Amino acid sequence: MRRPKPKKSIGPKHRRISEAEEIELLDAWIEAGKPDSGSNPLAFPPPPPSAPVGRLADGGFSPYAGCKLFRQLPISQKTKDGLRPKYTEMSEIQRASLPHTLSGRDVLGAAKTGSGKTLAFIIPVIERLYRARWGPEDGVGCIIISPTKELAGQLFEELKFVGKHHSLSAGLLIGGRKDVDAEKERVNYLNLLVCTPGRLLQHMNETPNFECSDLQILVLDEADRILDAGFKYEVDAIISQLPKHRQTLLFSATQTKSVKDLARLSLKDPEYISVHSESLTATPERLKQIAMEVPLDQKLSMLWSFIKTHLHSKILVFLSTCKQVKFVYETFKKLRPGIPLKCLHGRMKQVVRMAIYSEFCEKTSVLFSTDVASRGLDFPAVDWVVQVDCPEDIPAYIHRVGRTARFASEGKSVLFLLPSELEMFRKLQAVETKIPIQLRKANTQRLQSISGLLSSLLVKYPALTELAKATFKTYLRSIKKQKDKEVFDLLKLPIDDFAASLGLPMTPKVRFMQQKASDKIASDSDEATDLREANGSRPASGEKQILDRSQEEEDDDVLFPKETSVEVEDNPAVVLPLKNPKKKKMKINVHRPIGTRIKYDDEGNVIPPLAALADSENLNLLVKPDKVKERYEKLKEEMKQRDKEDKVLNRQRLREKRTKEKMKLKRWREEDEEDDDPDLDEAENGAPKKSKLYFDSDDSADEKREDVNLKTDAISLAEQEALALKLLNSMHS
Ligand SMILES: Nc1ncnc2c1ncn2[C@@H]1O[C@H](COP(=O)(O)OP(=O)(O)OP(=O)(O)O)[C@@H](O)[C@H]1O
């Protein structure tokens, strides 16, 4: 613990002395009453409210482990003044963790959503710097990292609220703000930083003299999210630049217990404080939860009907992609449901996002959102959380429903599940997950179908048709990307009905669906071929082409669908075009074994060797039928082999081409580019995208993006050269 140093800033003399005295008293008080490591302060008897607080007449100190009121804690008067009158009594997580955090220990705090974890780390942060008499010249003393910009903003507001009587300086560092240069000037004078991982790393890398070498305390809010794969690059880079000797606090409703994660953070004998582990439910007790089976093509009608019957409620609706959020928002707005609508997703400008966030805090309305709003956000008085799309896993479910029934309030949530997603209900209902959810039948009598209305809207507004197509594709893509294949199965989706429900006259072509369906057919036909081979019969002619197609179409870019036509239905019956016969001939010619004669038909076309063998004239010339068979088998083998090689090369070529096209498009069409992930905010999961994550939307960011793009071009050129060389080799072999 740093000792108080003489205050350098100007101020009245009596105040300086009283501060020093207060700090001395607080240090002694904390030391005298700190709970044993590993003990749970909730188990201590709380002192009565009327008991004296602080230094007692006998020279000792009042106990604080187990106390219920903020004023009974060994914290500064300024913090107590900041807390009053809004906060007087502590919540369980605050009671359990504050005695440990104030004593300077590392803490992993787990408590239900809306249970007051924010104050549980904001108070020790302020107090630690106050007691160390931190000033502007000391630089960064505390860093609070949040996974999303909105949550960072909310934490910053809470920090300002509680710390309003302190003279510490704090800054909000989040991507999407244009004033990065001004921020760089200031950042060295800030004591407390509330930031998203990307922006913090940007400062660490770019801001001259940016210093965290004296960091006292690091906080990860939504720690499990920050430590997951999506932020790995940033977090590892950040941690490597922080001093190991510091206090570290990790908080989340779904806390990590991974030793690997904790090792990454170099925690020292951390206290694991999980206040609701004994609770019967993992979600807030005042939260009523239901799940409903809703077919994919009825989801929007169901949502519409739900909104129409809850016009006086504040409703938060989760969808999985930005495009879906946009589509639902735009179309529903035009259909005028009779309640204000808003939307929030990671592709919106930061100022707009912040404005929407504040508006939803204040007004009764419906907010359509991606998972950008699923964690940490404290919207007051949300009546309903509606999950139109299934969450990726149980923690995601817990965080989403946790936007309602916060602290002492009540709330309700409904989860729409496709018939193919009912496994998620079973997982949620499992005893160990402790989620009291019930499956209800949807009342289809009250269902108001809107697919016809959507069709008319799409006719009237052509831009909406494009949005509907993108919605269709990105939704399917989001399902494809889900890890839990027990729940998410692309091939079980009624995609034609889904397209129709969005108002689309035709089902858009999606190449990865084609791939999936082909894979399925391929595996089915593999089985069939095995059977036939066992019976000694030849494969049917169409099968081979389906298999070829499936291998060629591995890349699944939804932005540039090819001309190939695919129809996938409930029972996938795939219609695939024949392969380009020209290509086939080329391949045979290039790899023609030396000495093989080329045969021509009457019109001068080359007769493929197999056809030539089957030619009746030639058949007469052949010596023995078993020789024909042998020759046939040999040629078949050779062709198979060469086909294989060609396909590999072809795939590589295709990938190269698409990567280049994508990079180009990415630069040109920032607004309309595809949603690769459900949402592309810093909050989102999946592997970090170098050009996106930490250079966000600042001016400097564009320059960086250029760098990244140039780099990618250089790589692809090198790869192209290697590919050309490979091609040449294969031609000469
Ligand atoms: N001791 C308290 N007394 C009264 N209200 C409180 C107290 N602590 C927190 N609150 C209020 O409870 C609400 C939820 O708190 P907070 O956002 O910190 O929850 P959380 O546990 O961090 O939730 P999440 O897991 O969703 O991030 C806030 O509105 C906050 O102001």
mmCIF file of C-alpha atoms in Angstrom, residues 456-617:
data_model
loop_
_atom_site.group_PDB
_atom_site.id
_atom_site.type_symbol
_atom_site.label_atom_id
_atom_site.label_comp_id
_atom_site.label_asym_id
_atom_site.label_seq_id
_atom_site.Cartn_x
_atom_site.Cartn_y
_atom_site.Cartn_z
ATOM 1 C CA SER A 456 -46.584 -4.878 -49.796
ATOM 2 C CA LEU A 457 -43.974 -2.800 -47.986
ATOM 3 C CA LEU A 458 -41.203 -4.448 -49.957
ATOM 4 C CA VAL A 459 -42.999 -3.663 -53.212
ATOM 5 C CA LYS A 460 -43.452 -0.057 -52.176
ATOM 6 C CA TYR A 461 -39.918 0.445 -50.837
ATOM 7 C CA PRO A 462 -37.315 -1.385 -52.969
ATOM 8 C CA ALA A 463 -34.572 -0.632 -50.432
ATOM 9 C CA LEU A 464 -36.468 -2.793 -47.981
ATOM 10 C CA THR A 465 -36.256 -5.727 -50.377
ATOM 11 C CA GLU A 466 -32.478 -5.518 -50.266
ATOM 12 C CA LEU A 467 -32.604 -5.265 -46.500
ATOM 13 C CA ALA A 468 -34.914 -8.275 -46.334
ATOM 14 C CA LYS A 469 -32.499 -10.298 -48.450
ATOM 15 C CA ALA A 470 -29.590 -9.302 -46.255
ATOM 16 C CA THR A 471 -31.680 -10.135 -43.178
ATOM 17 C CA PHE A 472 -32.434 -13.550 -44.606
ATOM 18 C CA LYS A 473 -28.788 -14.266 -45.361
ATOM 19 C CA THR A 474 -27.274 -12.922 -42.187
ATOM 20 C CA TYR A 475 -29.758 -14.800 -40.040
ATOM 21 C CA LEU A 476 -28.885 -18.066 -41.752
ATOM 22 C CA ARG A 477 -25.252 -17.226 -41.444
ATOM 23 C CA SER A 478 -25.596 -16.526 -37.737
ATOM 24 C CA ILE A 479 -27.172 -19.959 -37.298
ATOM 25 C CA LYS A 480 -24.375 -21.530 -39.299
ATOM 26 C CA LYS A 481 -21.786 -19.899 -37.070
ATOM 27 C CA GLN A 482 -23.298 -21.104 -33.814
ATOM 28 C CA LYS A 483 -21.120 -23.569 -31.994
ATOM 29 C CA ASP A 484 -23.869 -25.579 -30.312
ATOM 30 C CA LYS A 485 -24.954 -27.850 -33.123
ATOM 31 C CA GLU A 486 -27.409 -29.670 -30.877
ATOM 32 C CA VAL A 487 -29.478 -26.519 -30.852
ATOM 33 C CA PHE A 488 -28.700 -24.809 -34.120
ATOM 34 C CA ASP A 489 -29.193 -26.822 -37.281
ATOM 35 C CA LEU A 490 -29.218 -24.916 -40.526
ATOM 36 C CA LEU A 491 -30.667 -27.774 -42.501
ATOM 37 C CA LYS A 492 -33.739 -27.998 -40.323
ATOM 38 C CA LEU A 493 -34.797 -24.467 -41.155
ATOM 39 C CA PRO A 494 -37.767 -23.970 -43.479
ATOM 40 C CA ILE A 495 -35.942 -21.360 -45.483
ATOM 41 C CA ASP A 496 -38.529 -20.828 -48.218
ATOM 42 C CA ASP A 497 -41.203 -20.140 -45.642
ATOM 43 C CA PHE A 498 -38.772 -17.911 -43.787
ATOM 44 C CA ALA A 499 -38.081 -15.854 -46.925
ATOM 45 C CA ALA A 500 -41.810 -15.562 -47.557
ATOM 46 C CA SER A 501 -42.393 -14.413 -43.993
ATOM 47 C CA LEU A 502 -39.999 -11.528 -44.572
ATOM 48 C CA GLY A 503 -42.152 -10.516 -47.530
ATOM 49 C CA LEU A 504 -39.699 -11.758 -50.148
ATOM 50 C CA PRO A 505 -41.276 -13.081 -53.343
ATOM 51 C CA MET A 506 -38.434 -15.549 -53.884
ATOM 52 C CA THR A 507 -35.960 -17.317 -51.660
ATOM 53 C CA PRO A 508 -32.564 -15.623 -52.037
ATOM 54 C CA LYS A 509 -29.683 -17.873 -52.992
ATOM 55 C CA VAL A 510 -27.263 -18.534 -50.197
ATOM 56 C CA ARG A 511 -24.182 -20.452 -51.160
ATOM 57 C CA PHE A 512 -23.307 -21.823 -47.773
ATOM 58 C CA MET A 513 -26.771 -23.390 -47.630
ATOM 59 C CA GLN A 514 -25.917 -25.000 -50.915
ATOM 60 C CA GLN A 515 -22.691 -26.272 -49.393
ATOM 61 C CA LYS A 516 -24.467 -27.634 -46.355
ATOM 62 C CA ALA A 517 -27.180 -29.287 -48.384
ATOM 63 C CA SER A 518 -24.606 -30.723 -50.785
ATOM 64 C CA ASP A 519 -22.607 -32.066 -47.887
ATOM 65 C CA LYS A 520 -25.696 -33.793 -46.624
ATOM 66 C CA ILE A 521 -26.513 -35.203 -50.043
ATOM 67 C CA ALA A 522 -22.860 -36.128 -50.470
ATOM 68 C CA SER A 523 -22.808 -38.045 -47.241
ATOM 69 C CA ASP A 524 -26.135 -39.671 -48.131
ATOM 70 C CA SER A 525 -24.868 -40.585 -51.578
ATOM 71 C CA ASP A 526 -21.562 -41.746 -50.131
ATOM 72 C CA GLU A 527 -23.557 -44.213 -48.158
ATOM 73 C CA ALA A 528 -25.521 -45.137 -51.251
ATOM 74 C CA THR A 529 -22.315 -45.504 -53.268
ATOM 75 C CA ASP A 530 -20.799 -47.700 -50.614
ATOM 76 C CA LEU A 531 -23.869 -49.868 -50.788
ATOM 77 C CA ARG A 532 -23.787 -50.029 -54.573
ATOM 78 C CA GLU A 533 -20.081 -50.740 -54.646
ATOM 79 C CA ALA A 534 -20.667 -53.528 -52.212
ATOM 80 C CA ASN A 535 -23.249 -54.803 -54.705
ATOM 81 C CA GLY A 536 -20.862 -54.225 -57.609
ATOM 82 C CA SER A 537 -23.026 -51.614 -59.393
ATOM 83 C CA ARG A 538 -21.976 -48.248 -60.936
ATOM 84 C CA PRO A 539 -22.820 -44.859 -59.408
ATOM 85 C CA ALA A 540 -25.680 -42.944 -60.979
ATOM 86 C CA SER A 541 -24.470 -40.172 -63.278
ATOM 87 C CA GLY A 542 -25.919 -37.223 -61.341
ATOM 88 C CA GLU A 543 -24.293 -38.113 -58.059
ATOM 89 C CA LYS A 544 -20.762 -37.383 -59.105
ATOM 90 C CA GLN A 545 -21.733 -33.893 -60.136
ATOM 91 C CA ILE A 546 -23.373 -33.168 -56.817
ATOM 92 C CA LEU A 547 -20.230 -34.260 -55.060
ATOM 93 C CA ASP A 548 -18.041 -32.092 -57.308
ATOM 94 C CA ARG A 549 -20.227 -29.116 -56.719
ATOM 95 C CA SER A 550 -20.101 -29.504 -52.979
ATOM 96 C CA GLN A 551 -16.354 -29.519 -52.970
ATOM 97 C CA GLU A 552 -16.046 -26.499 -55.221
ATOM 98 C CA GLU A 553 -18.502 -24.404 -53.320
ATOM 99 C CA GLU A 554 -16.754 -24.544 -50.006
ATOM 100 C CA ASP A 555 -16.397 -20.821 -49.643
ATOM 101 C CA ASP A 556 -19.585 -19.340 -48.294
ATOM 102 C CA ASP A 557 -19.561 -15.713 -49.147
ATOM 103 C CA VAL A 558 -23.077 -14.406 -48.961
ATOM 104 C CA LEU A 559 -22.108 -11.063 -50.413
ATOM 105 C CA PHE A 560 -21.358 -12.407 -53.840
ATOM 106 C CA PRO A 561 -23.703 -15.261 -54.537
ATOM 107 C CA LYS A 562 -22.779 -17.113 -57.691
ATOM 108 C CA GLU A 563 -25.121 -17.723 -60.533
ATOM 109 C CA THR A 564 -25.535 -21.361 -59.588
ATOM 110 C CA SER A 565 -29.055 -22.300 -58.689
ATOM 111 C CA VAL A 566 -29.846 -24.215 -55.579
ATOM 112 C CA GLU A 567 -33.111 -25.039 -54.013
ATOM 113 C CA VAL A 568 -33.159 -26.278 -50.514
ATOM 114 C CA GLU A 569 -36.389 -27.211 -48.882
ATOM 115 C CA ASP A 570 -37.449 -28.836 -45.703
ATOM 116 C CA ASN A 571 -36.364 -32.145 -47.094
ATOM 117 C CA PRO A 572 -33.403 -30.872 -48.995
ATOM 118 C CA ALA A 573 -33.771 -31.861 -52.599
ATOM 119 C CA VAL A 574 -30.908 -30.149 -54.281
ATOM 120 C CA VAL A 575 -30.941 -29.164 -57.916
ATOM 121 C CA LEU A 576 -27.456 -28.399 -59.036
ATOM 122 C CA PRO A 577 -26.307 -27.251 -62.440
ATOM 123 C CA LEU A 578 -24.011 -29.451 -64.432
ATOM 124 C CA LYS A 579 -20.365 -28.613 -64.282
ATOM 125 C CA ASN A 580 -18.954 -26.605 -67.113
ATOM 126 C CA PRO A 581 -18.111 -29.247 -69.724
ATOM 127 C CA LYS A 582 -15.381 -27.021 -71.133
ATOM 128 C CA LYS A 583 -13.523 -27.166 -67.884
ATOM 129 C CA LYS A 584 -13.805 -30.903 -67.834
ATOM 130 C CA LYS A 585 -12.251 -31.212 -71.268
ATOM 131 C CA MET A 586 -9.436 -28.894 -70.300
ATOM 132 C CA LYS A 587 -8.619 -30.993 -67.320
ATOM 133 C CA ILE A 588 -8.529 -34.168 -69.318
ATOM 134 C CA ASN A 589 -6.302 -32.592 -71.937
ATOM 135 C CA VAL A 590 -3.838 -31.101 -69.528
ATOM 136 C CA HIS A 591 -3.369 -34.342 -67.697
ATOM 137 C CA ARG A 592 -3.586 -36.634 -70.717
ATOM 138 C CA PRO A 593 -1.171 -39.488 -70.193
ATOM 139 C CA ILE A 594 1.559 -39.635 -72.815
ATOM 140 C CA GLY A 595 0.557 -41.776 -75.737
ATOM 141 C CA THR A 596 -3.195 -41.515 -75.186
ATOM 142 C CA ARG A 597 -4.924 -40.899 -78.433
ATOM 143 C CA ILE A 598 -7.507 -38.164 -78.645
ATOM 144 C CA LYS A 599 -10.704 -39.167 -80.392
ATOM 145 C CA TYR A 600 -13.083 -36.783 -82.155
ATOM 146 C CA ASP A 601 -16.720 -37.194 -83.006
ATOM 147 C CA ASP A 602 -18.319 -36.361 -86.360
ATOM 148 C CA GLU A 603 -18.509 -32.658 -85.495
ATOM 149 C CA GLY A 604 -14.897 -32.431 -84.500
ATOM 150 C CA ASN A 605 -15.511 -32.427 -80.727
ATOM 151 C CA VAL A 606 -13.156 -34.324 -78.527
ATOM 152 C CA ILE A 607 -14.648 -37.545 -77.266
ATOM 153 C CA PRO A 608 -13.676 -38.043 -73.666
ATOM 154 C CA PRO A 609 -11.633 -41.212 -73.176
ATOM 155 C CA LEU A 610 -14.386 -42.925 -71.248
ATOM 156 C CA ALA A 611 -16.898 -42.171 -73.961
ATOM 157 C CA ALA A 612 -14.440 -43.395 -76.544
ATOM 158 C CA LEU A 613 -14.133 -46.655 -74.699
ATOM 159 C CA ALA A 614 -17.873 -46.984 -74.669
ATOM 160 C CA ASP A 615 -18.079 -46.304 -78.408
ATOM 161 C CA SER A 616 -19.457 -49.357 -80.163
ATOM 162 C CA GLU A 617 -17.039 -49.106 -83.110
#
